[in-house]
Amino acid sequence: MSTAAKPKHIGRNITRIRELKGMKQEALAMAIGVTQQTVSNLEASETVEESKLVEVAKALGVTVEAIKNFSEEGVFNYFNTFNETVSGSSFGNGTYNNECTFNPLDKVVELYERLVLAEKELVQAEREKVELLKGK
């Protein structure tokens, strides 16, 4: 059994970073001035020439080193560290309520009812103006 380290698959790293950024192959292709098929071939390649890697890194908004050293574990460790830092911070008690405390649909209905009431009041005011003008 070989203990040699398996080389990083640069194309796969590009794919994962692109996906994490929410970018499609077509968008990356446009950003670096190639076709979508070229990006597909690039992502299937184990190695990528340095000049192309620089272009891809710039388009993805990361460094060349980030692409070369990308790992799934690193991403999860980063986010776990971020969450641990926030929960242990001095911002309040470390707990955050990111859920709505009201029903958004109720708010929409309330705003609609206020709009309808305001419209009725406006129409009534206009009618009163017309009646005053008729009386003169």
Coordinates of C-alpha atoms in Angstrom, one line a residue:
M1 CA 0.0 0.0 0.0
S2 CA 1.4 3.4 -1.0
T3 CA 1.6 6.2 1.6
A4 CA 2.3 8.9 -1.0
A5 CA 0.0 11.9 -0.7
K6 CA -2.6 12.1 -3.3
P7 CA -2.1 15.3 -5.4
K8 CA -4.8 17.9 -5.2
H9 CA -7.3 17.9 -8.0
I10 CA -7.3 21.6 -9.0
G11 CA -10.3 21.3 -11.3
R12 CA -12.4 19.8 -8.6
N13 CA -11.4 22.6 -6.2
I14 CA -12.4 25.2 -8.8
T15 CA -15.8 23.5 -9.1
R16 CA -16.5 23.5 -5.4
I17 CA -15.4 27.1 -4.9
R18 CA -17.6 28.1 -7.9
E19 CA -20.5 26.2 -6.5
L20 CA -20.0 27.7 -3.0
K21 CA -20.0 31.2 -4.6
G22 CA -23.3 30.3 -6.4
M23 CA -21.8 30.8 -9.8
K24 CA -22.7 28.8 -12.9
Q25 CA -20.1 27.5 -15.4
E26 CA -21.5 30.0 -17.9
A27 CA -20.8 32.9 -15.7
L28 CA -17.3 31.8 -14.9
A29 CA -16.7 31.3 -18.6
M30 CA -17.9 34.8 -19.4
A31 CA -15.7 36.2 -16.7
I32 CA -12.5 34.6 -18.0
G33 CA -13.4 34.9 -21.7
V34 CA -13.8 31.3 -22.7
T35 CA -16.7 28.9 -23.5
Q36 CA -18.7 27.0 -20.9
Q37 CA -17.3 23.8 -22.4
T38 CA -13.7 25.1 -21.7
V39 CA -14.7 25.7 -18.1
S40 CA -16.1 22.2 -17.9
N41 CA -12.8 20.8 -19.3
L42 CA -10.9 22.9 -16.9
E43 CA -12.9 21.6 -13.9
A44 CA -12.3 18.1 -15.1
S45 CA -8.5 18.6 -15.2
E46 CA -6.3 17.6 -12.3
T47 CA -3.8 20.3 -13.1
V48 CA -4.3 23.8 -14.5
E49 CA -1.7 26.1 -16.0
E50 CA -0.7 28.9 -13.7
S51 CA -1.9 31.8 -16.0
K52 CA -5.3 30.3 -16.3
L53 CA -5.5 29.6 -12.6
V54 CA -4.8 33.3 -11.9
E55 CA -7.7 34.3 -14.2
V56 CA -10.0 31.8 -12.5
A57 CA -9.0 33.0 -9.1
K58 CA -9.7 36.6 -10.0
A59 CA -13.1 35.8 -11.4
L60 CA -14.0 33.8 -8.3
G61 CA -12.7 36.4 -6.0
V62 CA -10.2 34.2 -4.2
T63 CA -6.5 33.7 -4.3
V64 CA -4.6 31.1 -6.3
E65 CA -3.5 29.6 -3.0
A66 CA -7.1 29.3 -1.9
I67 CA -7.9 27.2 -5.0
K68 CA -4.7 25.1 -4.7
N69 CA -5.2 24.4 -0.9
F70 CA -9.0 24.2 -0.9
S71 CA -10.5 21.5 1.3
E72 CA -14.1 20.7 2.4
E73 CA -12.8 20.3 6.0
G74 CA -11.3 23.8 5.8
V75 CA -14.6 25.3 4.8
F76 CA -16.5 23.6 7.5
N77 CA -13.9 24.5 10.1
Y78 CA -14.0 28.1 9.0
F79 CA -17.8 28.3 9.4
N80 CA -17.7 26.4 12.7
T81 CA -15.1 28.8 14.0
F82 CA -17.2 31.7 12.9
N83 CA -20.3 30.3 14.7
E84 CA -18.3 29.6 17.8
T85 CA -16.8 33.1 17.8
V86 CA -20.3 34.8 17.4
S87 CA -21.9 32.6 20.1
G88 CA -19.1 33.3 22.5
S89 CA -18.8 37.0 21.7
S90 CA -19.8 40.0 23.8
F91 CA -22.8 40.8 21.6
G92 CA -25.7 40.3 24.1
N93 CA -25.9 36.8 25.5
G94 CA -24.6 35.1 22.3
T95 CA -28.0 33.9 21.1
Y96 CA -29.7 35.4 18.1
N97 CA -33.2 35.1 17.1
N98 CA -33.2 35.0 13.3
E99 CA -36.8 34.0 13.0
C100 CA -39.8 36.2 12.4
T101 CA -41.6 37.1 15.6
F102 CA -44.7 38.0 13.5
N103 CA -46.6 36.5 10.7
P104 CA -45.5 38.3 7.5
L105 CA -48.9 37.5 5.9
D106 CA -50.7 39.3 8.7
K107 CA -48.5 42.4 8.1
V108 CA -49.4 42.3 4.4
V109 CA -53.1 42.1 5.2
E110 CA -52.8 44.9 7.8
L111 CA -51.0 47.2 5.2
Y112 CA -53.6 46.4 2.6
E113 CA -56.5 47.2 5.0
R114 CA -54.8 50.5 5.9
L115 CA -54.4 51.3 2.2
V116 CA -58.0 50.6 1.5
L117 CA -59.1 52.7 4.4
A118 CA -56.9 55.6 3.3
E119 CA -58.4 55.3 -0.2
K120 CA -61.9 55.4 1.1
E121 CA -61.1 58.5 3.2
L122 CA -59.6 60.2 0.1
V123 CA -62.6 59.4 -2.1
Q124 CA -64.9 60.8 0.7
A125 CA -62.9 64.0 0.9
E126 CA -63.1 64.4 -2.9
R127 CA -66.9 63.9 -2.8
E128 CA -67.2 66.6 -0.1
K129 CA -65.2 69.0 -2.3
V130 CA -67.4 68.3 -5.3
E131 CA -70.5 68.9 -3.1
L132 CA -69.1 72.2 -1.9
L133 CA -68.3 73.3 -5.4
K134 CA -71.8 72.4 -6.6
G135 CA -73.2 74.5 -3.7
K136 CA -71.5 77.7 -4.8

